[in-house]
Each structure stands twice: as C-alpha cells, then as structure tokens.
PDB file of C-alpha atoms in Angstrom:
ATOM      1  CA  UNK T   1      72.038  87.984  81.094  1.00 79.00           C
ATOM      2  CA  UNK T   2      72.929  85.808  78.809  1.00 81.00           C
ATOM      3  CA  UNK T   3      75.777  87.117  76.817  1.00 87.00           C
ATOM      4  CA  UNK T   4      79.179  86.766  76.725  1.00 89.00           C
ATOM      5  CA  UNK T   5      82.299  88.935  76.081  1.00 88.00           C
ATOM      6  CA  UNK T   6      85.877  87.017  75.026  1.00 89.00           C
ATOM      7  CA  UNK T   7      89.098  88.086  73.549  1.00 86.00           C
ATOM      8  CA  UNK T   8      91.108  87.214  70.614  1.00 87.00           C
ATOM      9  CA  UNK T   9      94.571  86.350  71.645  1.00 84.00           C
ATOM     10  CA  UNK T  10      96.373  87.601  68.848  1.00 75.00           C
ATOM     11  CA  UNK T  11      93.831  88.865  65.985  1.00 67.00           C
ATOM     12  CA  UNK T  12      96.378  88.164  63.317  1.00 74.00           C
ATOM     13  CA  UNK T  13      96.800  84.586  63.837  1.00 84.00           C
ATOM     14  CA  UNK T  14      94.513  81.443  63.470  1.00 93.00           C
ATOM     15  CA  UNK T  15      94.242  78.425  65.488  1.00 94.00           C
ATOM     16  CA  UNK T  16      96.313  76.516  62.962  1.00 95.00           C
ATOM     17  CA  UNK T  17      99.339  78.995  63.258  1.00 93.00           C
ATOM     18  CA  UNK T  18      99.914  78.511  66.714  1.00 91.00           C
ATOM     19  CA  UNK T  19     100.953  75.121  67.638  1.00 92.00           C
ATOM     20  CA  UNK T  20     100.136  74.818  71.167  1.00 91.00           C
ATOM     21  CA  UNK T  21      96.757  75.834  70.489  1.00 91.00           C
ATOM     22  CA  UNK T  22      96.914  73.181  67.490  1.00 94.00           C
ATOM     23  CA  UNK T  23      97.727  70.653  70.729  1.00 92.00           C
ATOM     24  CA  UNK T  24      95.912  71.540  73.266  1.00 91.00           C
ATOM     25  CA  UNK T  25      92.540  70.738  70.121  1.00 93.00           C
ATOM     26  CA  UNK T  26      93.839  67.779  68.729  1.00 92.00           C
ATOM     27  CA  UNK T  27      94.916  65.789  71.991  1.00 88.00           C
ATOM     28  CA  UNK T  28      91.516  67.212  73.657  1.00 87.00           C
ATOM     29  CA  UNK T  29      89.035  66.915  70.770  1.00 90.00           C
ATOM     30  CA  UNK T  30      90.535  64.824  68.224  1.00 90.00           C
ATOM     31  CA  UNK T  31      91.818  66.082  64.492  1.00 94.00           C
ATOM     32  CA  UNK T  32      88.322  66.225  63.071  1.00 93.00           C
ATOM     33  CA  UNK T  33      87.236  69.275  65.745  1.00 93.00           C
ATOM     34  CA  UNK T  34      90.450  70.490  64.734  1.00 95.00           C
ATOM     35  CA  UNK T  35      89.810  70.979  60.895  1.00 96.00           C
ATOM     36  CA  UNK T  36      86.605  72.265  61.357  1.00 95.00           C
ATOM     37  CA  UNK T  37      87.873  74.910  63.658  1.00 95.00           C
ATOM     38  CA  UNK T  38      91.472  75.530  62.711  1.00 96.00           C
ATOM     39  CA  UNK T  39      91.275  78.695  60.545  1.00 95.00           C
ATOM     40  CA  UNK T  40      89.100  80.520  63.667  1.00 94.00           C
ATOM     41  CA  UNK T  41      90.325  83.179  65.767  1.00 92.00           C
ATOM     42  CA  UNK T  42      92.578  82.102  68.774  1.00 92.00           C
ATOM     43  CA  UNK T  43      90.282  83.102  71.695  1.00 91.00           C
ATOM     44  CA  UNK T  44      92.082  83.603  75.182  1.00 89.00           C
ATOM     45  CA  UNK T  45      90.834  81.193  77.807  1.00 89.00           C
ATOM     46  CA  UNK T  46      92.003  83.527  80.868  1.00 85.00           C
ATOM     47  CA  UNK T  47      89.509  86.405  80.490  1.00 84.00           C
ATOM     48  CA  UNK T  48      85.825  85.445  79.626  1.00 90.00           C
ATOM     49  CA  UNK T  49      83.000  87.839  81.044  1.00 89.00           C
ATOM     50  CA  UNK T  50      79.659  87.863  80.854  1.00 90.00           C
ATOM     51  CA  UNK T  51      75.989  87.794  82.610  1.00 90.00           C
ATOM     52  CA  UNK T  52      74.931  85.286  84.986  1.00 90.00           C
ATOM     53  CA  UNK T  53      73.412  82.474  82.853  1.00 87.00           C
ATOM     54  CA  UNK T  54      75.931  83.028  80.048  1.00 89.00           C
ATOM     55  CA  UNK T  55      79.010  81.921  82.579  1.00 91.00           C
ATOM     56  CA  UNK T  56      76.971  79.251  84.389  1.00 89.00           C
ATOM     57  CA  UNK T  57      76.420  77.745  81.086  1.00 88.00           C
ATOM     58  CA  UNK T  58      79.952  78.375  80.226  1.00 91.00           C
ATOM     59  CA  UNK T  59      81.220  76.988  83.349  1.00 91.00           C
ATOM     60  CA  UNK T  60      78.915  73.626  83.020  1.00 88.00           C
ATOM     61  CA  UNK T  61      80.586  73.463  79.336  1.00 89.00           C
ATOM     62  CA  UNK T  62      83.944  73.797  80.587  1.00 91.00           C
ATOM     63  CA  UNK T  63      83.554  71.176  83.228  1.00 90.00           C
ATOM     64  CA  UNK T  64      81.575  68.342  81.095  1.00 88.00           C
ATOM     65  CA  UNK T  65      83.921  68.906  78.050  1.00 89.00           C
ATOM     66  CA  UNK T  66      86.874  68.167  81.039  1.00 89.00           C
ATOM     67  CA  UNK T  67      85.110  65.273  82.121  1.00 89.00           C
ATOM     68  CA  UNK T  68      84.138  64.082  78.640  1.00 87.00           C
ATOM     69  CA  UNK T  69      88.052  64.457  77.181  1.00 88.00           C
ATOM     70  CA  UNK T  70      90.395  63.884  80.665  1.00 87.00           C
ATOM     71  CA  UNK T  71      92.844  66.238  79.041  1.00 85.00           C
ATOM     72  CA  UNK T  72      95.290  66.339  81.303  1.00 80.00           C
ATOM     73  CA  UNK T  73      97.846  68.488  79.745  1.00 84.00           C
ATOM     74  CA  UNK T  74      98.777  72.071  81.080  1.00 87.00           C
ATOM     75  CA  UNK T  75      96.718  74.544  79.007  1.00 85.00           C
ATOM     76  CA  UNK T  76      93.703  72.038  77.737  1.00 89.00           C
ATOM     77  CA  UNK T  77      91.114  74.759  79.347  1.00 91.00           C
ATOM     78  CA  UNK T  78      92.341  76.801  76.127  1.00 91.00           C
ATOM     79  CA  UNK T  79      91.800  73.744  74.065  1.00 92.00           C
ATOM     80  CA  UNK T  80      88.060  73.584  75.693  1.00 92.00           C
ATOM     81  CA  UNK T  81      87.276  77.047  75.552  1.00 93.00           C
ATOM     82  CA  UNK T  82      87.803  77.481  71.851  1.00 94.00           C
ATOM     83  CA  UNK T  83      85.939  74.230  70.774  1.00 93.00           C
ATOM     84  CA  UNK T  84      83.199  75.557  73.275  1.00 92.00           C
ATOM     85  CA  UNK T  85      83.298  78.768  71.573  1.00 92.00           C
ATOM     86  CA  UNK T  86      83.877  78.190  67.789  1.00 92.00           C
ATOM     87  CA  UNK T  87      81.619  75.254  67.757  1.00 90.00           C
ATOM     88  CA  UNK T  88      78.619  76.909  69.167  1.00 86.00           C
ATOM     89  CA  UNK T  89      78.439  74.185  71.856  1.00 85.00           C
ATOM     90  CA  UNK T  90      77.065  76.807  74.314  1.00 82.00           C
ATOM     91  CA  UNK T  91      74.441  78.150  72.283  1.00 74.00           C
ATOM     92  CA  UNK T  92      72.886  74.425  71.064  1.00 57.00           C
ATOM     93  CA  UNK T  93      69.303  73.718  72.071  1.00 44.00           C
ATOM     94  CA  UNK T  94      68.895  70.988  74.453  1.00 38.00           C
ATOM     95  CA  UNK T  95      67.649  68.149  72.250  1.00 38.00           C
ATOM     96  CA  UNK T  96      70.896  68.741  70.030  1.00 40.00           C
ATOM     97  CA  UNK T  97      73.862  66.001  70.452  1.00 42.00           C
ATOM     98  CA  UNK T  98      77.426  65.912  69.272  1.00 42.00           C
ATOM     99  CA  UNK T  99      77.147  63.642  66.457  1.00 44.00           C
ATOM    100  CA  UNK T 100      80.379  61.926  66.952  1.00 44.00           C
ATOM    101  CA  UNK T 101      79.598  60.942  70.384  1.00 47.00           C
ATOM    102  CA  UNK T 102      76.005  61.031  70.792  1.00 47.00           C
ATOM    103  CA  UNK T 103      76.820  62.648  73.670  1.00 46.00           C
ATOM    104  CA  UNK T 104      73.685  65.329  74.908  1.00 44.00           C
ATOM    105  CA  UNK T 105      74.545  68.677  75.808  1.00 42.00           C
ATOM    106  CA  UNK T 106      71.424  69.082  77.860  1.00 41.00           C
ATOM    107  CA  UNK T 107      73.156  69.923  80.615  1.00 42.00           C
ATOM    108  CA  UNK T 108      74.643  72.844  79.057  1.00 46.00           C
ATOM    109  CA  UNK T 109      71.621  74.329  77.507  1.00 45.00           C
ATOM    110  CA  UNK T 110      69.186  72.713  79.362  1.00 47.00           C
ATOM    111  CA  UNK T 111      66.496  74.846  77.574  1.00 51.00           C
ATOM    112  CA  UNK T 112      66.183  78.404  75.856  1.00 55.00           C
ATOM    113  CA  UNK T 113      66.673  80.756  78.708  1.00 56.00           C
ATOM    114  CA  UNK T 114      69.408  78.807  80.023  1.00 61.00           C
ATOM    115  CA  UNK T 115      71.818  79.303  76.985  1.00 73.00           C
ATOM    116  CA  UNK T 116      74.342  81.779  75.633  1.00 81.00           C
ATOM    117  CA  UNK T 117      72.490  84.236  73.403  1.00 80.00           C
ATOM    118  CA  UNK T 118      75.489  86.282  72.217  1.00 82.00           C
ATOM    119  CA  UNK T 119      79.441  85.925  72.008  1.00 84.00           C
ATOM    120  CA  UNK T 120      81.042  89.216  71.792  1.00 81.00           C
ATOM    121  CA  UNK T 121      84.708  89.205  70.629  1.00 80.00           C
ATOM    122  CA  UNK T 122      87.046  91.498  71.078  1.00 75.00           C
ATOM    123  CA  UNK T 123      90.636  91.862  70.529  1.00 76.00           C
ATOM    124  CA  UNK T 124      92.672  92.012  73.910  1.00 72.00           C
ATOM    125  CA  UNK T 125      93.901  95.739  74.905  1.00 65.00           C
ATOM    126  CA  UNK T 126      91.161  97.349  72.655  1.00 62.00           C
ATOM    127  CA  UNK T 127      87.485  98.820  73.772  1.00 55.00           C
ATOM    128  CA  UNK T 128      85.705  98.760  76.626  1.00 52.00           C
ATOM    129  CA  UNK T 129      88.191  96.396  78.620  1.00 53.00           C
ATOM    130  CA  UNK T 130      91.544  97.885  77.404  1.00 47.00           C
ATOM    131  CA  UNK T 131      93.039  96.959  80.706  1.00 49.00           C
ATOM    132  CA  UNK T 132      93.341  93.712  79.618  1.00 47.00           C
ATOM    133  CA  UNK T 133      96.201  94.050  77.694  1.00 46.00           C
ATOM    134  CA  UNK T 134      98.405  94.461  80.700  1.00 46.00           C
ATOM    135  CA  UNK T 135      98.892  90.703  80.441  1.00 51.00           C
ATOM    136  CA  UNK T 136     100.575  90.793  77.120  1.00 51.00           C
ATOM    137  CA  UNK T 137     104.291  91.192  77.260  1.00 50.00           C
ATOM    138  CA  UNK T 138     104.456  93.050  74.247  1.00 50.00           C
ATOM    139  CA  UNK T 139     101.851  95.932  74.709  1.00 48.00           C
ATOM    140  CA  UNK T 140     101.134  98.491  76.931  1.00 47.00           C
ATOM    141  CA  UNK T 141      97.552  99.728  78.443  1.00 45.00           C
ATOM    142  CA  UNK T 142      96.170 103.065  76.840  1.00 48.00           C
ATOM    143  CA  UNK T 143      94.735 103.409  80.225  1.00 45.00           C
ATOM    144  CA  UNK T 144      94.483 101.640  83.591  1.00 39.00           C
TER     145      UNK T 144
END
C-alpha cells in the first residue's frame, strides 16, 4: 500500500550530467536544491508504480510542487519527480516544513498512514517490469 516503484533513466549518469534535467530542477526548485541532488541518479517520471496510499501521496506531492513553482517548461514534471523522491518529501512527517520557503507539506503526508513508507528503485528494462525498456530507443526488451 505505501510502497512506490520508480525507474532509473540511465543508471550510469547522474542528474548533473544531463542538461535537460539540470534545467528542469534549476528552473522549478533553484540552484540550492539542484546542488543537493545533482549527484543522484536520474529517475524517469514517465513510469511510477505503487500502492494506493503511495500513489495518492505521490500525486498530491506532484500537484503541490507544480502549484508552488508554476513551472511551465515542457518536462518540468521530471524535475518535480526527482525533487520529491531525492529529497524525501514524500516520506516527511506532517509537522515538517521546507526550510527555504516555510511551506508545510501536511497536505502530502498528513500522518504516518498517508505517507510513502518505502521507495524501490529499478533500472529500466531490468527486473520484474522488463517491458518498460520498450520505451527506450537503445534497448530491446528480453520478454514482452
């Protein structure tokens, strides 16, 4: 119920090495957030799986992140996606706030039963959800 599954875009590259992702994060969240997550792996926003509670929390987080930043650049969703996951915002307690803005995340994680408990990470095209690799131009799925 409270577990999400996310997929690395390219397990060999960090956010700082992919200029489009750098731009999305800097535009939507600023240089300080970028610096704090730039060495993290790029997580694809196109495929996110999970239980009911995890997905509701994730969607609340995405909506709130768009509302806060008003980022209109195409692809900003991936910036928000990586921001929420790599900063642990989906797993915060209800009383915590974002230090730089003072905005409370109580609408994302209202209490211990409505927040994401665990995030599992997978390389695209590997593991249980192998058919995801069909979306990558440079890979062919082993099974369909």
